[in-house]
mmCIF file of C-alpha atoms in Angstrom:
data_model
loop_
_atom_site.group_PDB
_atom_site.id
_atom_site.type_symbol
_atom_site.label_atom_id
_atom_site.label_comp_id
_atom_site.label_asym_id
_atom_site.label_seq_id
_atom_site.Cartn_x
_atom_site.Cartn_y
_atom_site.Cartn_z
ATOM 1 C CA MET W 232 10.639 -23.552 49.032
ATOM 2 C CA GLY W 233 13.686 -24.340 51.409
ATOM 3 C CA GLY W 234 14.984 -20.936 50.979
ATOM 4 C CA ALA W 235 15.348 -21.295 47.181
ATOM 5 C CA GLN W 236 15.716 -18.137 45.229
ATOM 6 C CA THR W 237 12.465 -16.842 43.677
ATOM 7 C CA PRO W 238 12.405 -16.687 39.751
ATOM 8 C CA TYR W 239 12.526 -12.952 39.769
ATOM 9 C CA ALA W 240 14.924 -12.161 42.466
ATOM 10 C CA HIS W 241 18.265 -10.199 42.840
ATOM 11 C CA GLU W 242 21.197 -12.545 43.112
ATOM 12 C CA GLY W 243 21.628 -13.553 46.797
ATOM 13 C CA ASP W 244 18.143 -11.985 47.700
ATOM 14 C CA ASP W 245 14.735 -13.648 48.001
ATOM 15 C CA LEU W 246 12.754 -10.460 47.446
ATOM 16 C CA PRO W 247 10.570 -10.628 44.286
ATOM 17 C CA THR W 248 11.660 -8.390 41.468
ATOM 18 C CA LEU W 249 11.167 -8.023 37.627
ATOM 19 C CA ALA W 250 14.665 -6.292 37.344
ATOM 20 C CA PRO W 251 16.398 -9.296 35.885
ATOM 21 C CA LEU W 252 13.461 -9.842 33.435
ATOM 22 C CA MET W 253 13.612 -6.182 32.206
ATOM 23 C CA LYS W 254 17.269 -6.194 31.725
ATOM 24 C CA ALA W 255 16.805 -8.784 29.235
ATOM 25 C CA VAL W 256 13.904 -7.107 27.504
ATOM 26 C CA THR W 257 14.492 -3.308 27.493
ATOM 27 C CA PRO W 258 17.469 -3.380 25.075
ATOM 28 C CA GLY W 259 14.951 -4.561 22.445
ATOM 29 C CA VAL W 260 12.594 -1.597 22.965
ATOM 30 C CA VAL W 261 13.532 1.517 21.042
ATOM 31 C CA ASN W 262 12.499 5.160 20.636
ATOM 32 C CA ILE W 263 11.021 6.117 17.178
ATOM 33 C CA ALA W 264 11.540 9.807 16.143
ATOM 34 C CA SER W 265 10.192 10.901 12.787
ATOM 35 C CA ARG W 266 9.978 14.146 10.840
ATOM 36 C CA GLY W 267 7.746 14.799 7.858
ATOM 37 C CA PHE W 268 5.371 17.016 6.064
ATOM 38 C CA ILE W 269 1.562 17.057 5.941
ATOM 39 C CA PRO W 270 0.399 18.692 2.696
ATOM 40 C CA ILE W 271 -2.583 21.029 2.794
ATOM 41 C CA GLU W 272 -4.165 21.740 -0.548
ATOM 42 C CA ARG W 273 -6.921 24.265 -0.769
ATOM 43 C CA ASN W 274 -8.663 22.574 -3.747
ATOM 44 C CA PRO W 275 -10.945 19.837 -2.406
ATOM 45 C CA LEU W 276 -10.141 17.732 -5.391
ATOM 46 C CA PHE W 277 -6.682 17.213 -4.067
ATOM 47 C CA LYS W 278 -8.155 15.280 -1.126
ATOM 48 C CA ASP W 279 -8.970 12.401 -3.525
ATOM 49 C CA PRO W 280 -6.314 9.716 -3.070
ATOM 50 C CA ALA W 281 -6.192 8.927 -6.808
ATOM 51 C CA ILE W 282 -5.524 12.596 -7.664
ATOM 52 C CA ARG W 283 -3.037 12.834 -4.802
ATOM 53 C CA ARG W 284 -0.860 10.046 -6.373
ATOM 54 C CA PHE W 285 -0.599 11.905 -9.565
ATOM 55 C CA LEU W 286 0.383 15.222 -7.815
ATOM 56 C CA ASP W 287 3.106 13.463 -6.168
ATOM 57 C CA ASP W 288 5.006 13.716 -9.547
ATOM 58 C CA PRO W 289 6.992 16.966 -9.478
ATOM 59 C CA ARG W 290 6.890 17.128 -13.300
ATOM 60 C CA LEU W 291 3.123 17.090 -13.336
ATOM 61 C CA ARG W 292 3.001 19.797 -10.813
ATOM 62 C CA ARG W 293 5.172 22.034 -12.830
ATOM 63 C CA TYR W 294 2.890 21.283 -15.903
ATOM 64 C CA LEU W 295 -0.208 22.304 -13.973
ATOM 65 C CA ASN W 296 1.631 25.377 -12.743
ATOM 66 C CA LEU W 297 1.504 24.177 -9.177
ATOM 67 C CA PRO W 298 4.218 24.908 -6.623
ATOM 68 C CA ASP W 299 6.963 22.218 -6.370
ATOM 69 C CA ARG W 300 5.721 21.260 -3.003
ATOM 70 C CA PRO W 301 2.132 21.828 -1.752
ATOM 71 C CA SER W 302 1.561 24.044 1.199
ATOM 72 C CA GLY W 303 1.379 22.286 4.554
ATOM 73 C CA ARG W 304 2.847 21.987 7.945
ATOM 74 C CA GLU W 305 5.712 20.115 9.546
ATOM 75 C CA ALA W 306 4.995 16.779 11.254
ATOM 76 C CA ARG W 307 6.964 15.335 14.017
ATOM 77 C CA SER W 308 6.170 12.245 15.924
ATOM 78 C CA VAL W 309 7.704 10.434 18.815
ATOM 79 C CA GLY W 310 6.948 6.955 20.091
ATOM 80 C CA SER W 311 8.540 3.412 20.683
ATOM 81 C CA GLY W 312 9.073 0.418 18.701
ATOM 82 C CA VAL W 313 10.274 -3.172 19.178
ATOM 83 C CA ILE W 314 13.267 -4.998 17.566
ATOM 84 C CA VAL W 315 11.939 -8.351 16.662
ATOM 85 C CA ASP W 316 14.691 -9.603 14.466
ATOM 86 C CA ALA W 317 18.317 -8.563 15.441
ATOM 87 C CA ASP W 318 20.010 -10.261 12.461
ATOM 88 C CA GLU W 319 17.766 -8.533 9.947
ATOM 89 C CA GLY W 320 17.317 -5.288 11.885
ATOM 90 C CA HIS W 321 13.529 -5.378 11.673
ATOM 91 C CA VAL W 322 11.705 -3.036 14.041
ATOM 92 C CA LEU W 323 7.849 -3.096 14.659
ATOM 93 C CA THR W 324 6.096 -0.055 15.486
ATOM 94 C CA ASN W 325 2.683 1.779 15.123
ATOM 95 C CA HIS W 326 1.997 3.096 11.516
ATOM 96 C CA HIS W 327 0.359 6.279 12.957
ATOM 97 C CA LEU W 328 3.828 7.206 14.383
ATOM 98 C CA ILE W 329 5.435 7.355 10.908
ATOM 99 C CA GLU W 330 2.471 8.143 8.701
ATOM 100 C CA HIS W 331 4.003 11.357 7.261
ATOM 101 C CA ALA W 332 7.639 10.642 7.905
ATOM 102 C CA GLU W 333 10.224 11.646 5.453
ATOM 103 C CA GLU W 334 13.007 10.877 8.016
ATOM 104 C CA ILE W 335 12.835 8.118 10.687
ATOM 105 C CA ASP W 336 15.489 7.735 13.371
ATOM 106 C CA VAL W 337 15.778 4.870 15.846
ATOM 107 C CA ILE W 338 17.375 5.629 19.187
ATOM 108 C CA LEU W 339 18.598 2.290 20.687
ATOM 109 C CA SER W 340 18.653 1.694 24.457
ATOM 110 C CA ASP W 341 22.407 2.415 24.744
ATOM 111 C CA GLY W 342 21.806 5.869 23.160
ATOM 112 C CA ARG W 343 23.002 5.133 19.636
ATOM 113 C CA SER W 344 20.760 6.782 16.923
ATOM 114 C CA VAL W 345 20.392 5.153 13.545
ATOM 115 C CA SER W 346 18.422 5.993 10.345
ATOM 116 C CA ALA W 347 15.594 3.552 9.606
ATOM 117 C CA GLU W 348 14.105 2.415 6.241
ATOM 118 C CA LEU W 349 10.317 1.938 6.000
ATOM 119 C CA LEU W 350 9.850 -1.583 4.591
ATOM 120 C CA GLY W 351 6.121 -1.267 4.584
ATOM 121 C CA PHE W 352 2.946 -0.581 6.650
ATOM 122 C CA ASP W 353 -0.593 -1.789 7.161
ATOM 123 C CA ASP W 354 -3.181 0.873 7.883
ATOM 124 C CA ALA W 355 -5.793 -1.608 8.887
ATOM 125 C CA THR W 356 -3.856 -2.828 12.052
ATOM 126 C CA ASP W 357 -1.828 0.321 12.618
ATOM 127 C CA LEU W 358 1.482 -1.573 12.126
ATOM 128 C CA ALA W 359 4.675 -0.597 10.417
ATOM 129 C CA VAL W 360 7.986 -2.440 9.826
ATOM 130 C CA LEU W 361 11.323 -0.623 9.796
ATOM 131 C CA LYS W 362 14.732 -1.865 9.001
ATOM 132 C CA ILE W 363 17.910 -0.583 10.615
ATOM 133 C CA GLU W 364 21.552 -1.300 10.078
ATOM 134 C CA SER W 365 23.515 -1.684 13.243
ATOM 135 C CA SER W 366 25.605 -4.162 15.231
ATOM 136 C CA ARG W 367 24.948 -5.394 18.786
ATOM 137 C CA LEU W 368 21.094 -5.388 18.471
ATOM 138 C CA THR W 369 18.964 -7.313 20.874
ATOM 139 C CA ALA W 370 15.574 -8.619 19.965
ATOM 140 C CA VAL W 371 12.502 -9.243 22.033
ATOM 141 C CA ASP W 372 11.534 -12.953 21.578
ATOM 142 C CA TRP W 373 8.127 -13.635 20.103
ATOM 143 C CA GLY W 374 5.464 -15.089 22.518
ATOM 144 C CA ASP W 375 2.094 -16.767 21.707
ATOM 145 C CA SER W 376 -0.797 -14.097 22.319
ATOM 146 C CA SER W 377 -3.384 -16.975 21.755
ATOM 147 C CA ARG W 378 -2.449 -18.378 25.143
ATOM 148 C CA LEU W 379 -3.198 -15.110 27.025
ATOM 149 C CA GLU W 380 -6.161 -15.338 29.513
ATOM 150 C CA VAL W 381 -7.917 -12.514 31.449
ATOM 151 C CA GLY W 382 -5.925 -12.021 34.571
ATOM 152 C CA ASP W 383 -2.540 -12.807 33.353
ATOM 153 C CA PHE W 384 0.180 -10.482 34.313
ATOM 154 C CA VAL W 385 1.739 -8.426 31.462
ATOM 155 C CA ILE W 386 4.360 -5.624 31.424
ATOM 156 C CA ALA W 387 4.238 -2.641 29.010
ATOM 157 C CA VAL W 388 7.784 -1.463 28.056
ATOM 158 C CA GLY W 389 8.245 1.914 26.017
ATOM 159 C CA ASN W 390 10.949 4.253 25.144
ATOM 160 C CA PRO W 391 9.156 7.556 24.960
ATOM 161 C CA PHE W 392 10.747 10.947 23.903
ATOM 162 C CA GLY W 393 14.302 9.300 23.771
ATOM 163 C CA LEU W 394 14.451 9.515 27.607
ATOM 164 C CA GLY W 395 15.040 5.936 28.085
ATOM 165 C CA GLN W 396 12.816 2.918 28.968
ATOM 166 C CA THR W 397 9.699 3.102 31.022
ATOM 167 C CA VAL W 398 8.040 0.026 32.440
ATOM 168 C CA THR W 399 4.472 -0.452 33.744
ATOM 169 C CA MET W 400 2.768 -3.630 34.997
ATOM 170 C CA GLY W 401 -0.866 -4.776 35.061
ATOM 171 C CA ILE W 402 -2.927 -7.610 34.084
ATOM 172 C CA VAL W 403 -4.894 -8.641 30.914
ATOM 173 C CA SER W 404 -8.213 -7.115 31.290
ATOM 174 C CA ALA W 405 -9.966 -8.511 28.166
ATOM 175 C CA ILE W 406 -9.088 -10.198 24.894
ATOM 176 C CA GLY W 407 -10.583 -9.908 21.578
ATOM 177 C CA ARG W 408 -11.664 -6.315 22.221
ATOM 178 C CA PHE W 409 -13.304 -4.746 19.150
ATOM 179 C CA GLY W 410 -16.116 -2.325 18.034
ATOM 180 C CA LEU W 411 -13.924 0.673 19.082
ATOM 181 C CA GLY W 412 -13.765 2.156 15.610
ATOM 182 C CA MET W 413 -10.025 2.581 15.667
ATOM 183 C CA GLU W 414 -8.577 0.236 13.122
ATOM 184 C CA GLY W 415 -10.079 -2.025 10.247
ATOM 185 C CA TYR W 416 -9.146 -5.275 11.913
ATOM 186 C CA GLU W 417 -9.746 -4.947 15.644
ATOM 187 C CA ASP W 418 -8.737 -7.928 18.033
ATOM 188 C CA PHE W 419 -7.088 -5.831 20.736
ATOM 189 C CA ILE W 420 -5.678 -7.150 24.025
ATOM 190 C CA GLN W 421 -6.861 -4.710 26.825
ATOM 191 C CA THR W 422 -4.624 -4.191 29.786
ATOM 192 C CA ASP W 423 -4.678 -1.836 32.833
ATOM 193 C CA ALA W 424 -0.809 -1.581 32.496
ATOM 194 C CA SER W 425 -0.397 2.199 31.678
ATOM 195 C CA ILE W 426 0.407 2.932 28.092
ATOM 196 C CA ASN W 427 1.025 6.700 28.116
ATOM 197 C CA PRO W 428 1.827 9.096 25.252
ATOM 198 C CA GLY W 429 5.182 8.044 23.745
ATOM 199 C CA ASN W 430 4.758 4.363 24.670
ATOM 200 C CA SER W 431 2.758 3.577 21.439
ATOM 201 C CA GLY W 432 4.563 1.072 19.375
ATOM 202 C CA GLY W 433 6.336 -0.408 22.499
ATOM 203 C CA ALA W 434 6.148 -4.046 23.810
ATOM 204 C CA LEU W 435 3.674 -5.741 25.848
ATOM 205 C CA VAL W 436 5.420 -8.813 27.339
ATOM 206 C CA ASP W 437 4.524 -11.589 29.673
ATOM 207 C CA LEU W 438 6.332 -12.794 32.765
ATOM 208 C CA ARG W 439 8.645 -14.958 30.670
ATOM 209 C CA GLY W 440 9.792 -11.796 28.687
ATOM 210 C CA LYS W 441 8.004 -12.913 25.675
ATOM 211 C CA LEU W 442 6.415 -10.375 23.182
ATOM 212 C CA VAL W 443 2.605 -10.748 23.435
ATOM 213 C CA GLY W 444 1.463 -7.474 22.095
ATOM 214 C CA ILE W 445 2.382 -4.297 20.220
ATOM 215 C CA ASN W 446 1.081 -1.377 22.446
ATOM 216 C CA THR W 447 -1.079 0.930 20.229
ATOM 217 C CA ALA W 448 -3.422 3.283 22.138
ATOM 218 C CA THR W 449 -4.888 4.253 25.421
ATOM 219 C CA PHE W 450 -8.267 5.534 26.469
ATOM 220 C CA GLY W 451 -8.450 8.500 28.672
ATOM 221 C CA PRO W 452 -8.676 12.297 28.695
ATOM 222 C CA GLY W 453 -5.769 13.846 26.821
ATOM 223 C CA GLY W 454 -4.259 10.501 26.123
ATOM 224 C CA VAL W 455 -3.578 9.765 29.761
ATOM 225 C CA SER W 456 -4.029 6.353 30.857
ATOM 226 C CA ILE W 457 -7.038 5.543 33.152
ATOM 227 C CA GLY W 458 -6.465 1.856 33.177
ATOM 228 C CA ILE W 459 -7.664 0.985 29.609
ATOM 229 C CA GLY W 460 -4.727 0.275 27.401
ATOM 230 C CA LEU W 461 -4.905 -1.567 24.015
ATOM 231 C CA ALA W 462 -2.245 -3.755 22.371
ATOM 232 C CA ILE W 463 -2.318 -5.522 18.946
ATOM 233 C CA PRO W 464 -1.773 -9.358 19.619
ATOM 234 C CA SER W 465 1.659 -10.666 18.771
ATOM 235 C CA ASN W 466 0.400 -13.361 16.632
ATOM 236 C CA MET W 467 -1.429 -10.867 14.337
ATOM 237 C CA ALA W 468 1.569 -8.568 14.445
ATOM 238 C CA ARG W 469 3.937 -11.187 13.434
ATOM 239 C CA LYS W 470 1.877 -12.403 10.382
ATOM 240 C CA ILE W 471 1.482 -8.903 9.166
ATOM 241 C CA MET W 472 5.239 -8.332 9.498
ATOM 242 C CA GLN W 473 5.970 -11.473 7.622
ATOM 243 C CA GLN W 474 3.861 -10.321 4.736
ATOM 244 C CA ILE W 475 5.265 -6.776 4.654
ATOM 245 C CA VAL W 476 8.806 -8.033 4.791
ATOM 246 C CA GLU W 477 8.007 -10.488 1.829
ATOM 247 C CA TYR W 478 5.776 -8.267 -0.287
ATOM 248 C CA GLY W 479 6.093 -4.842 1.155
ATOM 249 C CA SER W 480 2.442 -4.765 1.835
ATOM 250 C CA VAL W 481 -0.357 -7.118 3.267
ATOM 251 C CA ARG W 482 -2.198 -9.251 0.752
ATOM 252 C CA ARG W 483 -5.421 -9.958 2.556
ATOM 253 C CA GLY W 484 -7.485 -12.949 1.570
ATOM 254 C CA GLU W 485 -11.177 -13.916 1.701
ATOM 255 C CA LEU W 486 -13.332 -17.037 1.342
ATOM 256 C CA GLY W 487 -15.958 -15.604 -0.980
ATOM 257 C CA VAL W 488 -18.736 -16.136 1.517
ATOM 258 C CA VAL W 489 -21.169 -14.128 3.666
ATOM 259 C CA VAL W 490 -21.315 -15.498 7.299
ATOM 260 C CA HIS W 491 -23.215 -14.604 10.288
ATOM 261 C CA ASP W 492 -22.881 -15.457 14.117
ATOM 262 C CA VAL W 493 -24.257 -18.577 15.500
ATOM 263 C CA THR W 494 -27.184 -17.466 17.701
ATOM 264 C CA PRO W 495 -28.699 -19.606 20.532
ATOM 265 C CA GLU W 496 -31.618 -20.299 18.230
ATOM 266 C CA ILE W 497 -29.406 -21.555 15.414
ATOM 267 C CA ALA W 498 -27.289 -23.631 17.844
ATOM 268 C CA ARG W 499 -30.528 -25.294 19.281
ATOM 269 C CA ARG W 500 -31.939 -25.953 15.747
ATOM 270 C CA HIS W 501 -28.740 -27.689 14.644
ATOM 271 C CA GLY W 502 -28.085 -29.531 17.988
ATOM 272 C CA LEU W 503 -24.911 -27.800 18.659
ATOM 273 C CA GLY W 504 -23.605 -27.565 22.257
ATOM 274 C CA SER W 505 -22.286 -24.050 21.882
ATOM 275 C CA GLN W 506 -22.791 -20.824 20.036
ATOM 276 C CA GLN W 507 -19.373 -20.938 18.564
ATOM 277 C CA GLY W 508 -18.527 -20.650 14.937
ATOM 278 C CA ALA W 509 -20.051 -18.832 11.864
ATOM 279 C CA ILE W 510 -23.088 -19.908 9.574
ATOM 280 C CA VAL W 511 -22.777 -19.514 5.935
ATOM 281 C CA ALA W 512 -25.631 -17.210 4.577
ATOM 282 C CA GLU W 513 -24.417 -16.704 0.946
ATOM 283 C CA LEU W 514 -21.704 -17.886 -1.370
ATOM 284 C CA SER W 515 -19.977 -15.841 -4.055
ATOM 285 C CA PRO W 516 -20.422 -17.482 -7.469
ATOM 286 C CA GLY W 517 -17.176 -19.192 -8.283
ATOM 287 C CA GLY W 518 -15.556 -18.071 -5.228
ATOM 288 C CA ALA W 519 -13.100 -20.109 -2.963
ATOM 289 C CA ALA W 520 -15.894 -21.205 -0.722
ATOM 290 C CA GLU W 521 -18.084 -22.513 -3.451
ATOM 291 C CA GLN W 522 -15.125 -24.243 -5.124
ATOM 292 C CA ALA W 523 -14.296 -25.889 -1.827
ATOM 293 C CA GLY W 524 -17.873 -27.425 -1.490
ATOM 294 C CA LEU W 525 -19.281 -25.186 1.107
ATOM 295 C CA LEU W 526 -22.972 -24.767 1.152
ATOM 296 C CA PRO W 527 -25.515 -22.286 2.541
ATOM 297 C CA GLY W 528 -26.449 -23.437 6.023
ATOM 298 C CA ASP W 529 -23.125 -24.904 6.868
ATOM 299 C CA ILE W 530 -21.563 -23.818 10.205
ATOM 300 C CA ILE W 531 -17.782 -23.270 10.060
ATOM 301 C CA LEU W 532 -16.638 -24.345 13.398
ATOM 302 C CA ALA W 533 -12.732 -24.155 13.064
ATOM 303 C CA LEU W 534 -10.124 -22.827 10.748
ATOM 304 C CA ASN W 535 -6.740 -24.566 10.468
ATOM 305 C CA GLY W 536 -7.490 -26.274 13.834
ATOM 306 C CA GLU W 537 -8.355 -23.295 15.778
ATOM 307 C CA THR W 538 -12.081 -23.070 17.151
ATOM 308 C CA LEU W 539 -13.745 -19.954 15.817
ATOM 309 C CA ARG W 540 -15.738 -17.823 18.296
ATOM 310 C CA ASP W 541 -17.917 -15.930 15.860
ATOM 311 C CA ALA W 542 -18.062 -14.647 12.257
ATOM 312 C CA ARG W 543 -15.824 -11.712 13.119
ATOM 313 C CA HIS W 544 -13.178 -14.204 14.376
ATOM 314 C CA LEU W 545 -13.362 -16.034 11.023
ATOM 315 C CA ARG W 546 -12.862 -12.681 9.087
ATOM 316 C CA LEU W 547 -9.868 -11.874 11.093
ATOM 317 C CA SER W 548 -8.307 -15.041 10.832
ATOM 318 C CA ILE W 549 -8.816 -15.374 7.058
ATOM 319 C CA ALA W 550 -7.377 -11.879 6.520
ATOM 320 C CA LEU W 551 -4.081 -13.024 8.032
ATOM 321 C CA ILE W 552 -3.695 -16.059 5.720
ATOM 322 C CA ARG W 553 -1.615 -15.338 2.651
ATOM 323 C CA VAL W 554 -3.434 -15.318 -0.694
ATOM 324 C CA GLY W 555 -3.062 -18.713 -2.476
ATOM 325 C CA GLU W 556 -2.441 -20.741 0.647
ATOM 326 C CA GLU W 557 -4.692 -23.673 1.527
ATOM 327 C CA ALA W 558 -6.537 -23.746 4.795
ATOM 328 C CA SER W 559 -8.637 -26.498 6.356
ATOM 329 C CA LEU W 560 -12.236 -25.776 7.620
ATOM 330 C CA ARG W 561 -14.083 -28.002 10.067
ATOM 331 C CA VAL W 562 -17.622 -27.620 8.958
ATOM 332 C CA PHE W 563 -20.883 -28.809 10.617
ATOM 333 C CA ARG W 564 -23.573 -29.965 8.186
ATOM 334 C CA ALA W 565 -26.707 -32.016 8.569
ATOM 335 C CA GLY W 566 -25.887 -33.256 12.051
ATOM 336 C CA SER W 567 -22.194 -34.290 11.369
ATOM 337 C CA THR W 568 -18.795 -32.541 10.874
ATOM 338 C CA ARG W 569 -16.580 -32.782 7.984
ATOM 339 C CA ASP W 570 -13.115 -31.250 6.984
ATOM 340 C CA LEU W 571 -12.767 -29.253 3.813
ATOM 341 C CA SER W 572 -9.724 -27.775 2.111
ATOM 342 C CA ILE W 573 -9.931 -24.325 0.606
ATOM 343 C CA THR W 574 -7.515 -22.021 -1.294
ATOM 344 C CA ILE W 575 -7.552 -18.459 0.052
ATOM 345 C CA GLN W 576 -8.276 -15.954 -2.722
ATOM 346 C CA ALA W 577 -7.425 -12.247 -2.934
ATOM 347 C CA LEU W 578 -9.643 -9.917 -1.253
ATOM 348 C CA GLY W 579 -12.183 -8.453 -3.827
ATOM 349 C CA SER W 580 -11.232 -11.189 -6.375
ATOM 350 C CA GLU W 581 -13.902 -12.121 -8.860
ATOM 351 C CA ASP W 582 -11.945 -15.207 -10.059
#
């Protein structure tokens, strides 16, 4: 190296360090403090979501001779968030941190505290988007989570309890982690970088300082990290955020098709060299898949140029495409491949 300075070194020193990288990233990681109220109604009917929507109207509560506000308890939550758009003041965090929030404060890395507006949330991925009005904001640049591989170094950055940033380092232990029963759409990055209480909603960055995940949970007794931390991939988080900013919610789509994984037996029968993809078992009459020309027995190999691992991968990918958008499918049928164009329909649509 001829004595050249290492990429992560103090000026005039050749000792490796992540300090310069963290100086660039940590201003974009903030503390989230929320205060709210969790209602507790004694009548079991009040647990029904439809009834609860009506009971949010104070005039109806007075008509039914109910208290203006249901009995309950105060809810406080402290966690982290990531500024992803400095110009618009958009902050990504976990939905569970602000689920019952009536007031949300964002504490910036320089100690400033600003009120936040909730733009929207997505229960199924545990993501929420906040908006803050402030000058001199620093955003964390987006990275491409699809490029992550097991063994890559990653850094978890949080701002717990308003005490300032905490930084832990580890590797990617697994990708595409699912079946944990935590969220509706699971496609977690698993890392051994410690994600302790208060760091949920913070940033998972690569060695370029790019955002590759939003920290969401840890496995361990009492919430203490034992080397199993989970993060929502940045590519998923970015698409969710874009829909929330535009619509205020996530409009999930579907193909109108029932698919199963490609088993070794199916792969052999069709002469495929791998088990990747999803085989079509059933079509919804009049659905998007039928209109696009898909047939039972077709094997969907790729969506928008991305090779599909299995049926779950297809479901996750479709759920992140906006309703009404066109998508391209690479399909294997009768010994050859063909490309089909399909218009994504709304989830549960019967049109």
